[in-house]
Coordinates of C-alpha atoms in Angstrom, one line a residue:
A1 CA 8.1 -4.8 -8.6
V2 CA 9.8 -5.4 -12.0
I3 CA 6.5 -6.6 -13.5
G4 CA 4.9 -3.5 -12.0
F5 CA 7.4 -1.1 -13.6
I6 CA 7.0 -2.8 -16.9
G7 CA 3.2 -2.5 -16.6
A8 CA 3.6 1.1 -15.7
L9 CA 5.7 1.8 -18.8
I10 CA 3.2 0.0 -21.0
A11 CA 0.3 1.9 -19.4
S12 CA 2.0 5.2 -19.9
R13 CA 2.4 4.5 -23.7
L14 CA -0.9 2.8 -24.2
D15 CA -3.1 4.3 -26.9
P16 CA -6.3 5.5 -25.1
I17 CA -8.4 4.2 -27.9
W18 CA -7.7 0.7 -26.7
L19 CA -9.1 1.6 -23.2
R20 CA -12.1 3.4 -24.7
R21 CA -13.1 0.5 -26.9
G22 CA -11.9 -2.4 -24.8
W23 CA -13.4 -1.6 -21.4
P24 CA -16.5 -3.8 -21.8
W25 CA -14.3 -6.9 -22.3
A26 CA -12.0 -5.9 -19.5
L27 CA -15.0 -5.4 -17.1
G28 CA -16.4 -8.8 -18.0
F29 CA -12.9 -10.4 -17.4
V30 CA -12.5 -8.9 -13.9
C31 CA -16.0 -10.0 -13.0
V32 CA -15.1 -13.5 -13.9
L33 CA -11.9 -13.2 -11.8
L34 CA -14.0 -12.0 -8.9
V35 CA -16.4 -15.0 -9.2
L36 CA -13.4 -17.3 -9.3
C37 CA -12.7 -16.2 -5.7
F38 CA -15.6 -18.5 -4.7
V39 CA -14.7 -21.5 -6.8
P40 CA -13.1 -24.4 -4.9
G41 CA -9.6 -25.3 -6.1
V42 CA -9.0 -21.8 -7.3
E43 CA -9.9 -19.7 -4.3
R44 CA -7.5 -19.0 -1.5
P45 CA -9.6 -17.9 1.5
E46 CA -8.0 -16.4 4.5
L47 CA -9.6 -15.5 7.8
G48 CA -13.0 -16.0 6.2
A49 CA -12.4 -13.6 3.3
H50 CA -12.5 -14.8 -0.3
R51 CA -10.2 -12.2 -1.8
W52 CA -7.5 -14.3 -3.5
I53 CA -7.2 -16.8 -6.3
Y54 CA -4.3 -19.0 -7.2
F55 CA -2.6 -19.4 -10.6
P56 CA -0.1 -22.2 -11.0
G57 CA 3.4 -20.8 -11.6
I58 CA 2.3 -17.2 -10.7
G59 CA 1.0 -17.5 -7.2
R60 CA -1.8 -15.6 -5.4
F61 CA -3.6 -12.8 -7.0
Q62 CA -6.2 -10.4 -5.6
P63 CA -8.8 -9.6 -8.3
S64 CA -10.4 -6.7 -6.3
E65 CA -7.3 -4.5 -6.9
L66 CA -7.5 -4.9 -10.6
A67 CA -11.3 -4.6 -10.5
K68 CA -11.1 -1.1 -9.0
V69 CA -9.0 0.2 -11.9
V70 CA -11.1 -1.5 -14.6
A71 CA -14.4 -0.3 -13.1
L72 CA -13.1 3.3 -13.2
I73 CA -11.8 2.9 -16.7
A74 CA -15.3 1.6 -17.6
M75 CA -17.0 4.7 -16.1
A76 CA -14.6 7.0 -18.0
G77 CA -15.3 5.1 -21.2
W78 CA -19.0 5.3 -20.7
F79 CA -19.0 9.1 -19.9
A80 CA -16.8 9.7 -23.0
R81 CA -19.2 7.8 -25.1
W82 CA -22.3 9.6 -23.8
Q83 CA -20.8 12.9 -22.8
T84 CA -23.7 14.8 -24.2
E85 CA -26.0 13.0 -21.8
V86 CA -24.0 13.0 -18.6
H87 CA -26.7 15.2 -17.0
T88 CA -29.5 12.9 -17.7
F89 CA -30.9 10.5 -15.2
W90 CA -30.8 7.3 -17.3
R91 CA -27.6 7.4 -19.3
G92 CA -25.8 9.8 -17.0
F93 CA -26.5 8.1 -13.7
V94 CA -28.5 4.9 -13.7
L95 CA -26.8 2.9 -16.4
P96 CA -23.2 3.8 -15.4
G97 CA -24.1 3.2 -11.8
M98 CA -25.5 -0.3 -12.6
L99 CA -22.3 -0.9 -14.7
V100 CA -20.0 -0.5 -11.7
A101 CA -22.4 -1.9 -9.2
I102 CA -21.6 -5.4 -10.4
P103 CA -17.8 -5.5 -9.6
T104 CA -18.4 -3.4 -6.4
G105 CA -21.0 -5.8 -5.2
L106 CA -18.8 -8.8 -5.9
I107 CA -16.0 -7.2 -4.0
A108 CA -18.3 -6.6 -1.0
I109 CA -19.5 -10.2 -1.1
E110 CA -15.9 -11.3 -0.8
T111 CA -16.1 -9.5 2.6
D112 CA -13.6 -7.0 1.2
V113 CA -15.8 -4.1 2.4
G114 CA -12.9 -1.7 2.7
S115 CA -12.1 -2.0 -1.0
A116 CA -15.8 -1.8 -1.9
L117 CA -16.2 1.5 0.1
A118 CA -13.0 2.9 -1.4
L119 CA -14.2 2.1 -4.9
S120 CA -17.6 3.7 -4.1
V121 CA -15.9 6.9 -3.0
A122 CA -14.0 7.0 -6.3
I123 CA -17.2 6.4 -8.2
G124 CA -18.9 9.2 -6.4
A125 CA -16.0 11.5 -7.1
M126 CA -16.2 10.6 -10.8
F127 CA -20.0 11.3 -10.9
F128 CA -19.4 14.7 -9.3
C129 CA -16.5 15.4 -11.8
V130 CA -18.6 14.9 -14.9
G131 CA -21.4 17.1 -13.5
T132 CA -24.0 14.6 -12.5
R133 CA -26.9 16.4 -10.8
L134 CA -26.7 16.4 -7.0
I135 CA -30.3 15.5 -6.8
Y136 CA -29.2 12.1 -8.1
I137 CA -26.0 11.8 -6.1
V138 CA -27.1 12.8 -2.6
P139 CA -30.1 10.5 -2.1
T140 CA -28.1 7.6 -3.5
A141 CA -25.2 8.3 -1.2
L142 CA -27.5 8.6 1.8
T143 CA -29.2 5.3 0.9
G144 CA -25.8 3.7 0.5
M145 CA -24.7 4.9 3.9
I146 CA -27.8 3.6 5.5
G147 CA -27.4 0.3 3.8
A148 CA -23.7 0.1 4.9
A149 CA -24.7 0.9 8.4
W150 CA -27.3 -1.8 8.4
Y151 CA -24.9 -4.3 7.0
L152 CA -22.2 -3.5 9.7
R153 CA -24.8 -3.7 12.4
S154 CA -26.1 -7.1 11.2
D155 CA -22.6 -8.6 10.9
P156 CA -21.5 -9.7 14.3
V157 CA -17.8 -9.8 13.4
R158 CA -17.7 -6.2 12.0
W159 CA -19.9 -4.9 14.8
T160 CA -17.6 -6.3 17.3
R161 CA -14.7 -4.5 15.6
I162 CA -16.6 -1.2 15.8
E163 CA -17.3 -1.8 19.5
A164 CA -13.7 -2.5 20.1
W165 CA -12.7 0.6 18.2
L166 CA -14.9 2.8 20.4
D167 CA -13.0 1.6 23.5
L168 CA -9.6 0.2 22.4
E169 CA -8.1 0.1 25.9
A170 CA -10.9 -2.2 27.2
H171 CA -10.4 -4.5 24.2
Q172 CA -6.6 -4.4 23.9
Q173 CA -6.4 -8.2 24.3
G174 CA -9.3 -8.9 21.9
K175 CA -10.6 -7.3 18.7
G176 CA -8.9 -4.0 19.4
Q177 CA -5.4 -5.5 19.9
Q178 CA -4.1 -4.5 16.4
Q179 CA -5.0 -0.9 16.7
W180 CA -3.9 -0.7 20.3
R181 CA -0.5 -2.1 19.5
A182 CA -0.3 0.3 16.5
L183 CA -0.8 3.2 18.8
L184 CA 1.8 1.9 21.2
A185 CA 4.2 1.6 18.2
F186 CA 3.7 5.2 17.3
G187 CA 4.3 6.1 21.0
N188 CA 7.5 4.0 21.2
G189 CA 8.9 5.7 18.1
G190 CA 8.4 9.3 19.3
P191 CA 9.8 12.1 17.2
D192 CA 13.1 10.3 16.2
G193 CA 12.2 6.6 16.1
V194 CA 14.1 3.7 17.6
G195 CA 16.1 3.0 14.5
L196 CA 15.6 1.1 11.3
G197 CA 15.1 -2.6 12.1
N198 CA 15.0 -2.0 15.8
G199 CA 11.2 -1.9 16.3
S200 CA 9.7 -4.5 18.7
E201 CA 6.0 -4.4 17.8
K202 CA 6.5 -6.1 14.5
F203 CA 7.8 -9.3 16.2
G204 CA 4.4 -10.9 16.8
T205 CA 2.6 -8.4 19.0
L206 CA 1.4 -6.3 16.0
T207 CA -0.1 -8.7 13.5
Y208 CA 0.1 -8.0 9.8
A209 CA 2.9 -5.5 10.5
Y210 CA 4.2 -6.2 7.0
S211 CA 1.0 -5.3 5.2
D212 CA -2.1 -3.5 6.5
F213 CA -0.3 -2.3 9.7
I214 CA 3.1 -1.3 8.2
F215 CA 2.5 2.4 8.9
P216 CA 2.9 2.0 12.7
V217 CA 6.2 0.2 12.0
V218 CA 7.4 3.2 10.1
G219 CA 6.4 5.4 13.0
E220 CA 8.1 3.2 15.6
E221 CA 11.4 2.8 13.7
L222 CA 11.8 6.1 11.8
G223 CA 9.8 8.5 14.0
L224 CA 7.3 11.3 13.5
A225 CA 9.3 13.0 10.6
F226 CA 9.1 9.9 8.4
T227 CA 5.4 9.3 9.1
L228 CA 4.6 12.9 8.2
G229 CA 6.8 12.6 5.2
T230 CA 4.8 9.5 4.1
V231 CA 1.6 11.4 4.5
L232 CA 3.1 14.3 2.5
C233 CA 3.9 11.9 -0.3
Y234 CA 0.3 10.9 -0.7
V235 CA -0.8 14.6 -0.5
L236 CA 1.6 15.3 -3.4
I237 CA 0.2 12.3 -5.3
A238 CA -3.3 13.8 -4.8
V239 CA -2.2 17.2 -5.9
C240 CA -0.4 15.9 -9.0
G241 CA -3.3 13.7 -9.9
C242 CA -5.8 16.4 -9.7
S243 CA -3.6 18.8 -11.6
I244 CA -3.3 16.2 -14.4
A245 CA -7.1 15.7 -14.4
I246 CA -7.6 19.5 -14.7
R247 CA -5.2 19.8 -17.6
A248 CA -6.6 16.8 -19.5
T249 CA -7.8 17.7 -22.9
N250 CA -10.8 15.4 -23.1
L251 CA -13.5 14.0 -20.8
F252 CA -12.1 10.4 -20.9
D253 CA -8.6 11.4 -19.8
R254 CA -10.1 13.8 -17.1
C255 CA -12.3 11.0 -15.6
L256 CA -9.5 8.5 -15.9
A257 CA -7.0 10.7 -14.1
L258 CA -9.4 11.4 -11.3
G259 CA -10.2 7.7 -11.0
M260 CA -6.5 6.7 -10.8
T261 CA -5.8 9.4 -8.3
C262 CA -8.5 8.0 -6.1
V263 CA -7.2 4.4 -6.5
L264 CA -3.8 5.6 -5.1
V265 CA -5.0 8.1 -2.4
V266 CA -8.3 6.8 -1.0
P267 CA -6.8 3.5 0.3
A268 CA -3.9 5.4 1.8
I269 CA -6.3 7.7 3.6
V270 CA -8.2 4.7 5.0
N271 CA -5.1 2.8 5.9
I272 CA -3.6 5.7 7.8
A273 CA -6.9 6.4 9.5
V274 CA -7.2 2.8 10.6
T275 CA -3.7 2.5 11.9
T276 CA -4.1 5.7 13.9
A277 CA -7.5 4.5 15.2
A278 CA -9.4 7.3 13.5
L279 CA -11.5 4.6 11.8
P280 CA -12.5 1.0 12.7
N281 CA -10.2 -1.8 11.7
D282 CA -10.4 -2.9 8.1
G283 CA -7.8 -4.5 5.8
L284 CA -6.6 -2.1 3.2
P285 CA -3.0 -2.0 2.1
L286 CA -0.9 1.2 2.1
P287 CA 0.0 1.7 -1.6
F288 CA 3.7 1.4 -2.5
V289 CA 4.5 0.5 1.1
S290 CA 2.6 -2.6 2.2
H291 CA 3.7 -6.0 1.3
G292 CA 1.7 -7.4 -1.6
G293 CA 2.5 -7.9 -5.3
T294 CA -1.0 -7.3 -6.6
S295 CA -1.3 -4.0 -4.8
L296 CA 2.1 -2.8 -6.0
M297 CA 1.5 -3.8 -9.6
I298 CA -1.9 -2.1 -9.8
S299 CA -0.6 1.0 -8.1
L300 CA 2.3 1.3 -10.5
G301 CA -0.1 0.7 -13.4
A302 CA -2.3 3.6 -12.1
V303 CA 0.8 5.8 -12.0
G304 CA 1.6 4.8 -15.6
L305 CA -1.9 5.7 -16.8
L306 CA -1.5 9.1 -15.1
C307 CA 1.8 9.7 -16.8
G308 CA 0.3 8.8 -20.1
I309 CA -2.5 11.3 -19.6
H310 CA 0.0 14.0 -18.6
R311 CA 2.1 13.2 -21.7
R312 CA -0.9 13.4 -24.0
S313 CA -2.1 16.7 -22.6
Y314 CA 1.5 18.2 -22.9
V315 CA 1.8 17.0 -26.5
T316 CA -1.6 18.5 -27.4
V317 CA -0.6 21.9 -25.9
E318 CA 2.7 21.8 -27.8
R319 CA 1.0 21.0 -31.1
A320 CA -1.6 23.7 -30.5
E321 CA 0.9 26.6 -30.0
P322 CA 2.0 27.0 -33.6
V323 CA -1.6 26.9 -34.8
V324 CA -2.5 29.8 -32.4
G325 CA 0.6 31.7 -33.5
A326 CA -0.4 31.2 -37.2
K327 CA -3.8 32.6 -36.5
V328 CA -2.4 35.7 -34.7
Y329 CA 0.1 36.3 -37.5
A330 CA -2.8 36.1 -40.1
V331 CA -4.8 38.7 -38.1
K332 CA -1.8 41.0 -38.0
L333 CA -1.5 40.9 -41.8

């Protein structure tokens, strides 16, 4: 957490010129980190997923969390560089799409499909934000959805999860156990909760209650009011992030603000939907709440970037006011 706060402070004061010029190097660096997830001796696979690498003296690190942020910074940098051609097919759609397809594909190959889909949603939102023609976006999105459906149908493990999700009660002792126990945790909590630390589901029956399924623990121990309060916090993050994006004074900051908002909000939506059985089970942490140092550091860094964009837009407005006043005064004379 301390490292995350320091990173957020640095990100909030970071000169955007470093991001606009350095994103190609950063993108190459995270792609190398994603490849290291498959290198023996460095990788730390878990449950068949190759999402983590190990650094001596530091511990485990999940490159996909960093890759999401860097990929969106790269898109913002690209659109800022070619902002007069964002409506074109080649430089406004194909090339930036190929740019972010590399880290997105590597994340998906790690079998971190949830993160890949979350990043894809953020990429689509950024394309829409800069004014990319819908005739480019819609067919690509439909093709991607068909490809994702084919992938899920051809993967026995993930298809079994979907079948379990469609009938949790029948699969409560198998692939649907996590989501079934999560629903029981919400039911046990009721409106008031059983008290902080008094929940029973986290003691073995609800696996990964400290990370991907921490939201049901909140519901069981603290009740409906705190679960709704948690949801409201993410709504406020979304509203503030969109407000910062709207008030941004240049295309780079606008795209970056939208991207960082998606980094914080989209995983939260997916996590809450999974734990309430609105979506099939997939491992995405709940930002700021789930256990995991990488997720917390990246989330705090995203907040720092948003704060920096807000500060720059505020300073620009403050500096612009005397100039406007001077012009009005000259006209009056």
